[in-house]
PDB file of C-alpha atoms in Angstrom:
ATOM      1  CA  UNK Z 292     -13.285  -2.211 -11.961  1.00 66.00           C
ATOM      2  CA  UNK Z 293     -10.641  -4.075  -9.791  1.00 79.00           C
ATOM      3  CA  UNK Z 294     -12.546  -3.255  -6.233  1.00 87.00           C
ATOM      4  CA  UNK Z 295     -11.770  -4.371  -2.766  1.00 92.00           C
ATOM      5  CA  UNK Z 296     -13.332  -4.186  -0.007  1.00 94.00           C
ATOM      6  CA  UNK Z 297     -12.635  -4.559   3.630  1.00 96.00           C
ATOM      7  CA  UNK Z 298     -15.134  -5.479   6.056  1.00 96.00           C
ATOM      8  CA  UNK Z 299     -15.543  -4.014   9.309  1.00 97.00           C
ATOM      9  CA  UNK Z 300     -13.798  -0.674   8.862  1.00 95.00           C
ATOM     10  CA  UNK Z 301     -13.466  -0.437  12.062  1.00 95.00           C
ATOM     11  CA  UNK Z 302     -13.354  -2.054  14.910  1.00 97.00           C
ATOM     12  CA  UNK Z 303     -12.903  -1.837  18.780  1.00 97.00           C
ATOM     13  CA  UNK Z 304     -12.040  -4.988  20.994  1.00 96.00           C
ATOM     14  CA  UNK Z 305     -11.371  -5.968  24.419  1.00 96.00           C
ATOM     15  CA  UNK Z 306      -7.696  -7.552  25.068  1.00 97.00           C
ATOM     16  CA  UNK Z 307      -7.774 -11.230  24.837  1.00 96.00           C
ATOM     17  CA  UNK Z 308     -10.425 -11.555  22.288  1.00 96.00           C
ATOM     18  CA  UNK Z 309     -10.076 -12.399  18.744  1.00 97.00           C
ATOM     19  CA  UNK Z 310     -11.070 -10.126  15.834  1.00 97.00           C
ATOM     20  CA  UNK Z 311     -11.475 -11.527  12.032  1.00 97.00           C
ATOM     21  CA  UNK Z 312     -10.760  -8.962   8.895  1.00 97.00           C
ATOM     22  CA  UNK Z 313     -12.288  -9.980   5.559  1.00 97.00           C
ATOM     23  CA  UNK Z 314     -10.892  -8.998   2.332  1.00 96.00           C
ATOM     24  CA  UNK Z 315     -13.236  -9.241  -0.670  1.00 95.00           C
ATOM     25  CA  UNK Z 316     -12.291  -8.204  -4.088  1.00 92.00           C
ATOM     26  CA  UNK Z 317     -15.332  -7.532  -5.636  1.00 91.00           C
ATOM     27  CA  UNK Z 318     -15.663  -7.897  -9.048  1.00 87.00           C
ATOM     28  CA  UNK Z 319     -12.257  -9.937 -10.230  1.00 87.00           C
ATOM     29  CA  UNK Z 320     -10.597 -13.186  -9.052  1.00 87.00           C
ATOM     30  CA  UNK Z 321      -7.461 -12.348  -6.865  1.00 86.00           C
ATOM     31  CA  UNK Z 322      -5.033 -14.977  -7.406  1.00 79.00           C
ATOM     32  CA  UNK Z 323      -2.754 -13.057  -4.456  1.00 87.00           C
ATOM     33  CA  UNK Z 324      -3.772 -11.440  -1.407  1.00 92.00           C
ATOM     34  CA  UNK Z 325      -1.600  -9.227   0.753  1.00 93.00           C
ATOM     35  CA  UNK Z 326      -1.812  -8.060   4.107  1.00 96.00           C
ATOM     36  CA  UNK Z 327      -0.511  -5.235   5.389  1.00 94.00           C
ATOM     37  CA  UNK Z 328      -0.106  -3.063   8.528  1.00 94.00           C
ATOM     38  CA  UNK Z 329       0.377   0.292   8.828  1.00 89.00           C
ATOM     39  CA  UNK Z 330       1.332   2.632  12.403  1.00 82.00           C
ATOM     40  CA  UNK Z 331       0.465   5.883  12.327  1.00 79.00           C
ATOM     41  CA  UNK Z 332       2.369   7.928  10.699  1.00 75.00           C
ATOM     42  CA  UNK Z 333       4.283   5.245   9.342  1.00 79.00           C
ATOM     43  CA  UNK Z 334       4.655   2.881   5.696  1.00 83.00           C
ATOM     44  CA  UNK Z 335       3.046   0.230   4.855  1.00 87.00           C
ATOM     45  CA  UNK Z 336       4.738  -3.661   6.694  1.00 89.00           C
ATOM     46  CA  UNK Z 337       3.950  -6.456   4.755  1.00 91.00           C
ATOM     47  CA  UNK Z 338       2.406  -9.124   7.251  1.00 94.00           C
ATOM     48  CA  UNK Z 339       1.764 -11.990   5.186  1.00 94.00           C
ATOM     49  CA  UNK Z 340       1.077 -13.495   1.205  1.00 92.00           C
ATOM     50  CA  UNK Z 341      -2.221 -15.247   1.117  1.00 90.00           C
ATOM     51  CA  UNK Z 342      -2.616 -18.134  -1.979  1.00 86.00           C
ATOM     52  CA  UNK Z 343      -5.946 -19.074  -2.624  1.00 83.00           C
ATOM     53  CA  UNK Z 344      -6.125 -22.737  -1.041  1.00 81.00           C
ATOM     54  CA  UNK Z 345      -2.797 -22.750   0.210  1.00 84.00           C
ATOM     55  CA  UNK Z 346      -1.618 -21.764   3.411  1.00 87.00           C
ATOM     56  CA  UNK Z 347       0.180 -18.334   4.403  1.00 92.00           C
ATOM     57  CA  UNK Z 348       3.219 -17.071   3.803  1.00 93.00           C
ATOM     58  CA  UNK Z 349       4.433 -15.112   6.623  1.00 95.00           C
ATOM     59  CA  UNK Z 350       7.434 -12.452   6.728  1.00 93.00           C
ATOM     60  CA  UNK Z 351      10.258 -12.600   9.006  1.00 92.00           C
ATOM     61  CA  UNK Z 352       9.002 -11.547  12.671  1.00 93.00           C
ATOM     62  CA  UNK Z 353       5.067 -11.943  12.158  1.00 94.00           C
ATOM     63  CA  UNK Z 354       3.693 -14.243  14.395  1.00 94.00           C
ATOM     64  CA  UNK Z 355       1.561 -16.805  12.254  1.00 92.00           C
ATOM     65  CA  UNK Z 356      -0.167 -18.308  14.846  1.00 94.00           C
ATOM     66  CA  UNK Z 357      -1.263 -14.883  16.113  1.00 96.00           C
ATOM     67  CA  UNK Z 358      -2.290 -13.888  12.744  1.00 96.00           C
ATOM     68  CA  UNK Z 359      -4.028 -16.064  10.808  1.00 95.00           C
ATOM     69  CA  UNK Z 360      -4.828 -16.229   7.571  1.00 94.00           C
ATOM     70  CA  UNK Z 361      -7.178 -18.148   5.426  1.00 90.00           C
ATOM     71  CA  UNK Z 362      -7.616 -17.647   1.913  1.00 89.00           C
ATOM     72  CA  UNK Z 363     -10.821 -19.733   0.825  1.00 83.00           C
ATOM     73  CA  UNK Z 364     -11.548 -18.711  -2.299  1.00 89.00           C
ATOM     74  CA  UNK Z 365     -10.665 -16.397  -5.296  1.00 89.00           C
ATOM     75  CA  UNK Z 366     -12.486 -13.725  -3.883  1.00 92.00           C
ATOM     76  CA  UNK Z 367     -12.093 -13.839  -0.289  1.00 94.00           C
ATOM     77  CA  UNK Z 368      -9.459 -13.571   2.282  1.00 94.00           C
ATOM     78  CA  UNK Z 369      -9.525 -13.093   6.287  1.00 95.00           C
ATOM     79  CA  UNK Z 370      -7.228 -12.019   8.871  1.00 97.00           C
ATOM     80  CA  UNK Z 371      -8.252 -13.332  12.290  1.00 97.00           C
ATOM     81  CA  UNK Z 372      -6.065 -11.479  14.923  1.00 97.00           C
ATOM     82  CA  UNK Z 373      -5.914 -14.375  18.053  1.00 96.00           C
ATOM     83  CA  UNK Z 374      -5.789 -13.093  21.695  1.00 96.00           C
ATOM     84  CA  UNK Z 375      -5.432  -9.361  20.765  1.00 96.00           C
ATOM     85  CA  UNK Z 376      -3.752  -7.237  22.839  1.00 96.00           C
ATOM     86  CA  UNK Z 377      -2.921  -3.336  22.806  1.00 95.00           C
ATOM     87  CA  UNK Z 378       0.137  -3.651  20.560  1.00 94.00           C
ATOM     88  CA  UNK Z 379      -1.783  -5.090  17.982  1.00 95.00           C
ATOM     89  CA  UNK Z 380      -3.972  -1.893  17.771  1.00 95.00           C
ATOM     90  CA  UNK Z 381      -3.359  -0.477  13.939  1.00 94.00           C
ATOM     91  CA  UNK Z 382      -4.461  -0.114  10.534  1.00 93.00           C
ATOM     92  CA  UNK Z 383      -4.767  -3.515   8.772  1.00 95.00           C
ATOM     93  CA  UNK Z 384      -4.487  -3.490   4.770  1.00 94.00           C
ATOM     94  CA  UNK Z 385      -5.543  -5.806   2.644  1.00 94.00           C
ATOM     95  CA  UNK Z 386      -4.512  -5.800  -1.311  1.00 93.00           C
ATOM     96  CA  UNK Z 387      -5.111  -8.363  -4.103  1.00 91.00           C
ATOM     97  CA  UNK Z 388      -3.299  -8.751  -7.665  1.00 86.00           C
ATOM     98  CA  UNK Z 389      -6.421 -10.169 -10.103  1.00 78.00           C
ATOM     99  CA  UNK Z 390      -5.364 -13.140 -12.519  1.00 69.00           C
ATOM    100  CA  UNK Z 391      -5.876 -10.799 -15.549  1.00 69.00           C
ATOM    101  CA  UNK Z 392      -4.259  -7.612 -15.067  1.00 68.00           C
ATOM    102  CA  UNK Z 393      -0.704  -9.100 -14.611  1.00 66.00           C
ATOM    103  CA  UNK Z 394       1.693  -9.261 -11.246  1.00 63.00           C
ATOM    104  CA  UNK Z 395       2.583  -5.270 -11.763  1.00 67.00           C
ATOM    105  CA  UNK Z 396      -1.109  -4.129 -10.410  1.00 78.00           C
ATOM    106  CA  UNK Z 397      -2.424  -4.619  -7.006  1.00 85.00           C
ATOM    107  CA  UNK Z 398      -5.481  -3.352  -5.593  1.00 89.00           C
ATOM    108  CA  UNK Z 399      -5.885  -1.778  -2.272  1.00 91.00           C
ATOM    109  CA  UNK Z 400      -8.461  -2.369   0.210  1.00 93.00           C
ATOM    110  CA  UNK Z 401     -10.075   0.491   2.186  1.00 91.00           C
ATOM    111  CA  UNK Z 402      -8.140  -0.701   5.414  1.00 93.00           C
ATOM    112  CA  UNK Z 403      -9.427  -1.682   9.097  1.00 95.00           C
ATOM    113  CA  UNK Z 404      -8.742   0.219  11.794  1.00 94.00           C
ATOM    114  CA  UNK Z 405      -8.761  -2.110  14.725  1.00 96.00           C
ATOM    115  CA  UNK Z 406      -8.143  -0.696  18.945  1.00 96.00           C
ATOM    116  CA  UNK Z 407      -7.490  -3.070  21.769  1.00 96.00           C
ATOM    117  CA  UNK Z 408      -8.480  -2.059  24.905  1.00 96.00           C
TER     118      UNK Z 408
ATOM    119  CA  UNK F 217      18.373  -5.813   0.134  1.00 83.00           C
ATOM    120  CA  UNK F 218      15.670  -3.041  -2.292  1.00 87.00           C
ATOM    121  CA  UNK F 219      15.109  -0.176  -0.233  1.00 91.00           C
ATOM    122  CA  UNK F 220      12.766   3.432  -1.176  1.00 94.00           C
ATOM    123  CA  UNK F 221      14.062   6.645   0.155  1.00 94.00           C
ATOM    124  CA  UNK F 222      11.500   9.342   0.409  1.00 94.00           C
ATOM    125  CA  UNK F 223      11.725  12.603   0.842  1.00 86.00           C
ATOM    126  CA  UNK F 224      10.527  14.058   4.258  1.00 85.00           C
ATOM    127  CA  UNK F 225       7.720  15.700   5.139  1.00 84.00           C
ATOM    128  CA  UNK F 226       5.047  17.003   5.839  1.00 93.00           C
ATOM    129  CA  UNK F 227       5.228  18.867   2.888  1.00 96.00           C
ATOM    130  CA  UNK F 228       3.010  22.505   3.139  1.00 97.00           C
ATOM    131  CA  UNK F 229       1.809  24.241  -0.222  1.00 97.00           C
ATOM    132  CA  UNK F 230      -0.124  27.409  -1.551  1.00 97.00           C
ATOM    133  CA  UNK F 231      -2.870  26.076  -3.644  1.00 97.00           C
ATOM    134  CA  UNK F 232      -1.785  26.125  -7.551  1.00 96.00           C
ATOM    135  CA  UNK F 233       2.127  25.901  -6.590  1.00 97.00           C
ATOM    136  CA  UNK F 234       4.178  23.170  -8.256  1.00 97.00           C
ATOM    137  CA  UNK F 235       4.737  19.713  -6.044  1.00 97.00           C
ATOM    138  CA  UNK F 236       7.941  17.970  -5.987  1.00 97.00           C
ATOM    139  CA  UNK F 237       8.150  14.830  -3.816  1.00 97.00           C
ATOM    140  CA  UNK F 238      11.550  12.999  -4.284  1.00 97.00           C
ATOM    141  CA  UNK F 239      12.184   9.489  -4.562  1.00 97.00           C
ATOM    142  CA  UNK F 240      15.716   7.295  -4.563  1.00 97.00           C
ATOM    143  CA  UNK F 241      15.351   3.643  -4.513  1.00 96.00           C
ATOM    144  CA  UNK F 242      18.729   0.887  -4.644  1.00 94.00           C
ATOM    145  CA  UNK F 243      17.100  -2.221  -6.189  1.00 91.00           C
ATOM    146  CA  UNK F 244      18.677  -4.954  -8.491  1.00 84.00           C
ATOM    147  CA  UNK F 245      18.004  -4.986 -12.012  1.00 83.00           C
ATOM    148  CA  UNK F 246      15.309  -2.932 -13.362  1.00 87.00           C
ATOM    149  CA  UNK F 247      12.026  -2.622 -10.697  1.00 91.00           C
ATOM    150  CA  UNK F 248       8.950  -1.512 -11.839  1.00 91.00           C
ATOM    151  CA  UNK F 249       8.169   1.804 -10.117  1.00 94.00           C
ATOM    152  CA  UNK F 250       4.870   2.563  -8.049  1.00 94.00           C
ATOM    153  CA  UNK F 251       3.294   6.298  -6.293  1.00 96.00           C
ATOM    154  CA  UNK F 252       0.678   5.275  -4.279  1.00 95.00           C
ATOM    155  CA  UNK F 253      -1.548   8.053  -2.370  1.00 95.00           C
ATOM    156  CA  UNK F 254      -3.450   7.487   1.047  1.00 91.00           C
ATOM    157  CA  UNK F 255      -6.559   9.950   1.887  1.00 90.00           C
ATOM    158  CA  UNK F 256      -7.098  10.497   5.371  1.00 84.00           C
ATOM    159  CA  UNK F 257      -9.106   6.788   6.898  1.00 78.00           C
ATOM    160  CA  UNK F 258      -8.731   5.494   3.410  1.00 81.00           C
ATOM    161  CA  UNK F 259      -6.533   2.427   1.662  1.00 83.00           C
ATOM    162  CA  UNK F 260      -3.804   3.298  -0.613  1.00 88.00           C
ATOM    163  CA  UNK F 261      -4.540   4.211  -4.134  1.00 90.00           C
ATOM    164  CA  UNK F 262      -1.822   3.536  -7.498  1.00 91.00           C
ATOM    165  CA  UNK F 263      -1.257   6.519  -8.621  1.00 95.00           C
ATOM    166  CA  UNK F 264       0.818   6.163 -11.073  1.00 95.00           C
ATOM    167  CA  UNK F 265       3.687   3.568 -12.561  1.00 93.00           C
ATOM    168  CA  UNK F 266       6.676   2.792 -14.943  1.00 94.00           C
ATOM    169  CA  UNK F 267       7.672  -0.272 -15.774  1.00 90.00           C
ATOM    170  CA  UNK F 268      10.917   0.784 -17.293  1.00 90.00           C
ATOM    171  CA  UNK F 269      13.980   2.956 -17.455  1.00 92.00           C
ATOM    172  CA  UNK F 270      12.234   6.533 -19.057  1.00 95.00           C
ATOM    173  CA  UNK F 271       9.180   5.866 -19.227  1.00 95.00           C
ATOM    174  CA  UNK F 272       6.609   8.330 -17.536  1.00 97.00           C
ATOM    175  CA  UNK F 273       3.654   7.537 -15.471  1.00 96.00           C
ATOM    176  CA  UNK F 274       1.255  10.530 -15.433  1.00 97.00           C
ATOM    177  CA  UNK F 275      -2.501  10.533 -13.741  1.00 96.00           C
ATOM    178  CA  UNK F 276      -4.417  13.215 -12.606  1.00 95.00           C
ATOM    179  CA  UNK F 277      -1.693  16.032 -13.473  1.00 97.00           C
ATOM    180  CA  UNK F 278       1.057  14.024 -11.643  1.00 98.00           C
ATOM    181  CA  UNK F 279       4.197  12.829 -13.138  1.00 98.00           C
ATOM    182  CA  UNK F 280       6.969  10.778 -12.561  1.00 98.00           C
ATOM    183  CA  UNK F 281       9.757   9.678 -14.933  1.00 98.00           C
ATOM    184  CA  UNK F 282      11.695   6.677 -14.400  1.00 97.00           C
ATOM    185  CA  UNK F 283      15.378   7.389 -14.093  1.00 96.00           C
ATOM    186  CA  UNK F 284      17.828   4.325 -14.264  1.00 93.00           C
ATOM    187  CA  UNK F 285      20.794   7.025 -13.919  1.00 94.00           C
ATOM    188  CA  UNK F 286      19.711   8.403 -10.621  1.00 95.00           C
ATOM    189  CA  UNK F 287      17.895   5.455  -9.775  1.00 96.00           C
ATOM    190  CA  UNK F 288      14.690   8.129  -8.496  1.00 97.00           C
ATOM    191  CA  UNK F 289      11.185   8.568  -9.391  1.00 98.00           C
ATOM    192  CA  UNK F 290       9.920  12.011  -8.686  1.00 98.00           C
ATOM    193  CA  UNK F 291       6.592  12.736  -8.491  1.00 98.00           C
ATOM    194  CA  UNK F 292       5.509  16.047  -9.851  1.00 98.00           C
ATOM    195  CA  UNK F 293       2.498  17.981 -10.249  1.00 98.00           C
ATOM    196  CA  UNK F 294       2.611  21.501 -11.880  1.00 97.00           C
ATOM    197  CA  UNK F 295      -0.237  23.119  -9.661  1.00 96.00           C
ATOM    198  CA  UNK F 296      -1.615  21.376  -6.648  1.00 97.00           C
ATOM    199  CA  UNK F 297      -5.588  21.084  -5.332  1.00 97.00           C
ATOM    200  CA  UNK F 298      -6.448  21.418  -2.002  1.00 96.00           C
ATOM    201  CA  UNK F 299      -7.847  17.663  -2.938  1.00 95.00           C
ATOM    202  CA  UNK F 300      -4.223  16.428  -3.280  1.00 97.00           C
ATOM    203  CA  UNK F 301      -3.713  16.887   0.230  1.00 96.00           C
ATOM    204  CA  UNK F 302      -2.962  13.411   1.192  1.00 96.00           C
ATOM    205  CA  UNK F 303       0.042  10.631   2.022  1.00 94.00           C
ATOM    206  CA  UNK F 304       2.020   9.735  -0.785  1.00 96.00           C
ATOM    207  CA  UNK F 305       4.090   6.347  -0.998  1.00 95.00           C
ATOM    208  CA  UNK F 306       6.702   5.825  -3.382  1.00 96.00           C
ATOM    209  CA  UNK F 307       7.277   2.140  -3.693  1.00 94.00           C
ATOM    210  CA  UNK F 308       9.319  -0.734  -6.184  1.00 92.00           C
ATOM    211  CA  UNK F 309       8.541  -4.180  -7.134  1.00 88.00           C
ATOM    212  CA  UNK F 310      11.646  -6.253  -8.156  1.00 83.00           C
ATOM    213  CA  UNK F 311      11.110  -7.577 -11.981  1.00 75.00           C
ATOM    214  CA  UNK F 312       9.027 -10.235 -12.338  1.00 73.00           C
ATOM    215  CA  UNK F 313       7.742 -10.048  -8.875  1.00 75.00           C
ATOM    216  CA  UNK F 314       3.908  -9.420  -7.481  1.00 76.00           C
ATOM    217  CA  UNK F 315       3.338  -5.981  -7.050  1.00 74.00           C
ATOM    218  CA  UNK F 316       2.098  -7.207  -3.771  1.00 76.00           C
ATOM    219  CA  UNK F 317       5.355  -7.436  -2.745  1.00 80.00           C
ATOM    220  CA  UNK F 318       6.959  -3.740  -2.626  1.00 85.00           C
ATOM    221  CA  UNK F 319       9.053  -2.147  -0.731  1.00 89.00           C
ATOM    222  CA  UNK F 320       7.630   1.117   0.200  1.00 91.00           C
ATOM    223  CA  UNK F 321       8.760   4.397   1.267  1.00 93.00           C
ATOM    224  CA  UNK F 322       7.621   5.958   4.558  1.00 90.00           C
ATOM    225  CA  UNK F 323       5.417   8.131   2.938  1.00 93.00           C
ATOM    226  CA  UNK F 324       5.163  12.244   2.184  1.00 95.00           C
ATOM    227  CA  UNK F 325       2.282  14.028   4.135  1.00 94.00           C
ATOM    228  CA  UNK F 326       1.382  16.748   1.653  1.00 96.00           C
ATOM    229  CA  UNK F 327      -1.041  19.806   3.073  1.00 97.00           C
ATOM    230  CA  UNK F 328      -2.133  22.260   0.472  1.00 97.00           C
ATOM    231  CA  UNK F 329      -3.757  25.371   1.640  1.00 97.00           C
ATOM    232  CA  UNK F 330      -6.270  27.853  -0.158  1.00 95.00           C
TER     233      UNK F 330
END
């Protein structure tokens, strides 16, 4: 049990366009999503805390009007990146705690990998 | 602020040798303790956890013991697989705090070889 799911997997844009992520979690209510990015190479960077029906939370430095985040139900949560440009090209990470297996689990998605062009 | 100190890698083994990845975090208070591993194109994965000072997360043949003393979390495994080849995260969440919101390590590239 406990599985999420990322939808596309991948994904290739051209720069100025807009690309949405979706985060399911499959077969439990997420209270919490997270999303992540991660560079090559590199750790996981927590982009944002997503609330079912309540808006964002953003970390210091991520642009929230660049990434947006919508959270519209217990099950699903997207990450639209707005005007993308080459810098955004990464690995995007979704993860979701589920209302009944307590704040100390969380749930990994498979990831996106998105390149701007 | 909490912080995770990894050791570096990549990290090359002989199948069937014994795996040591250190793992030093500074947190306040008593964090609950996380290994995460990342296959190549894939999400992360828990590993294994500890909630508390001694105890010992094991999964899989890896194991990690929860040292207040040395603040660390090593992750062990007394004979790797070529399938443990992967990235593995050490990460803490404060008490009382979604997991969601760890502080991770940069990660340990670990190659095992036939």
């Amino acid at each position: 049990g406990a599985v999420v799911s990322q939808h596309p997997s991948w994904v290739i844009c051209k720069s100025g366009t807009s690309v949405k992520i979706e985060c399911r979690s499959l077969d439990f209510q997420a209270t919490t999503m997270f999303w992540y990015r991660q560079f090559p190479k590199q750790s996981l960077m927590l982009m944002a805390t997503s609330n079912e029906g309540s808006k964002a939370t953003y970390e210091q430095g991520v642009e929230k009007d660049k990434f947006l985040i919508n959270h519209a139900s217990l099950t699903l949560s997207t990450l639209t990146v707005t005007s993308a440009h080459p810098e955004d090209s990464s690995f995007y990470i979704c993860s979701a705690t589920a209302t009944n297996r307590g704040i100390n689990e969380q749930f990994f998605g498979p990831g996106t990998r998105l390149t701007v062009l | 602020g909490n912080s995770v100190t990894q050791m570096e890698g990549p990290v090359t083994l002989s199948e069937e040798a014994f795996l040591t990845i250190n793992c030093t975090y500074t947190a306040t208070g008593y964090p609950s303790l996380f290994w995460y591993v990342q296959y190549p194109g894939e999400g992360l994965q828990l590993l294994l956890k500890a909630t508390k000072a001694d105890d010992k997360g094991s999964n899989k043949g890896f194991e990690a013991t929860y040292r207040k003393e040395t603040t660390s979390f090593h992750l062990e495994k007394g004979s790797v697989q070529v399938s443990d080849s992967a990235v593995y995260f050490c990460a803490l969440s404060p008490l009382n705090t979604n997991a969601g919101k760890s502080t991770f390590g940069d990660g340990t590239t670990l190659t095992v070889k036939p």
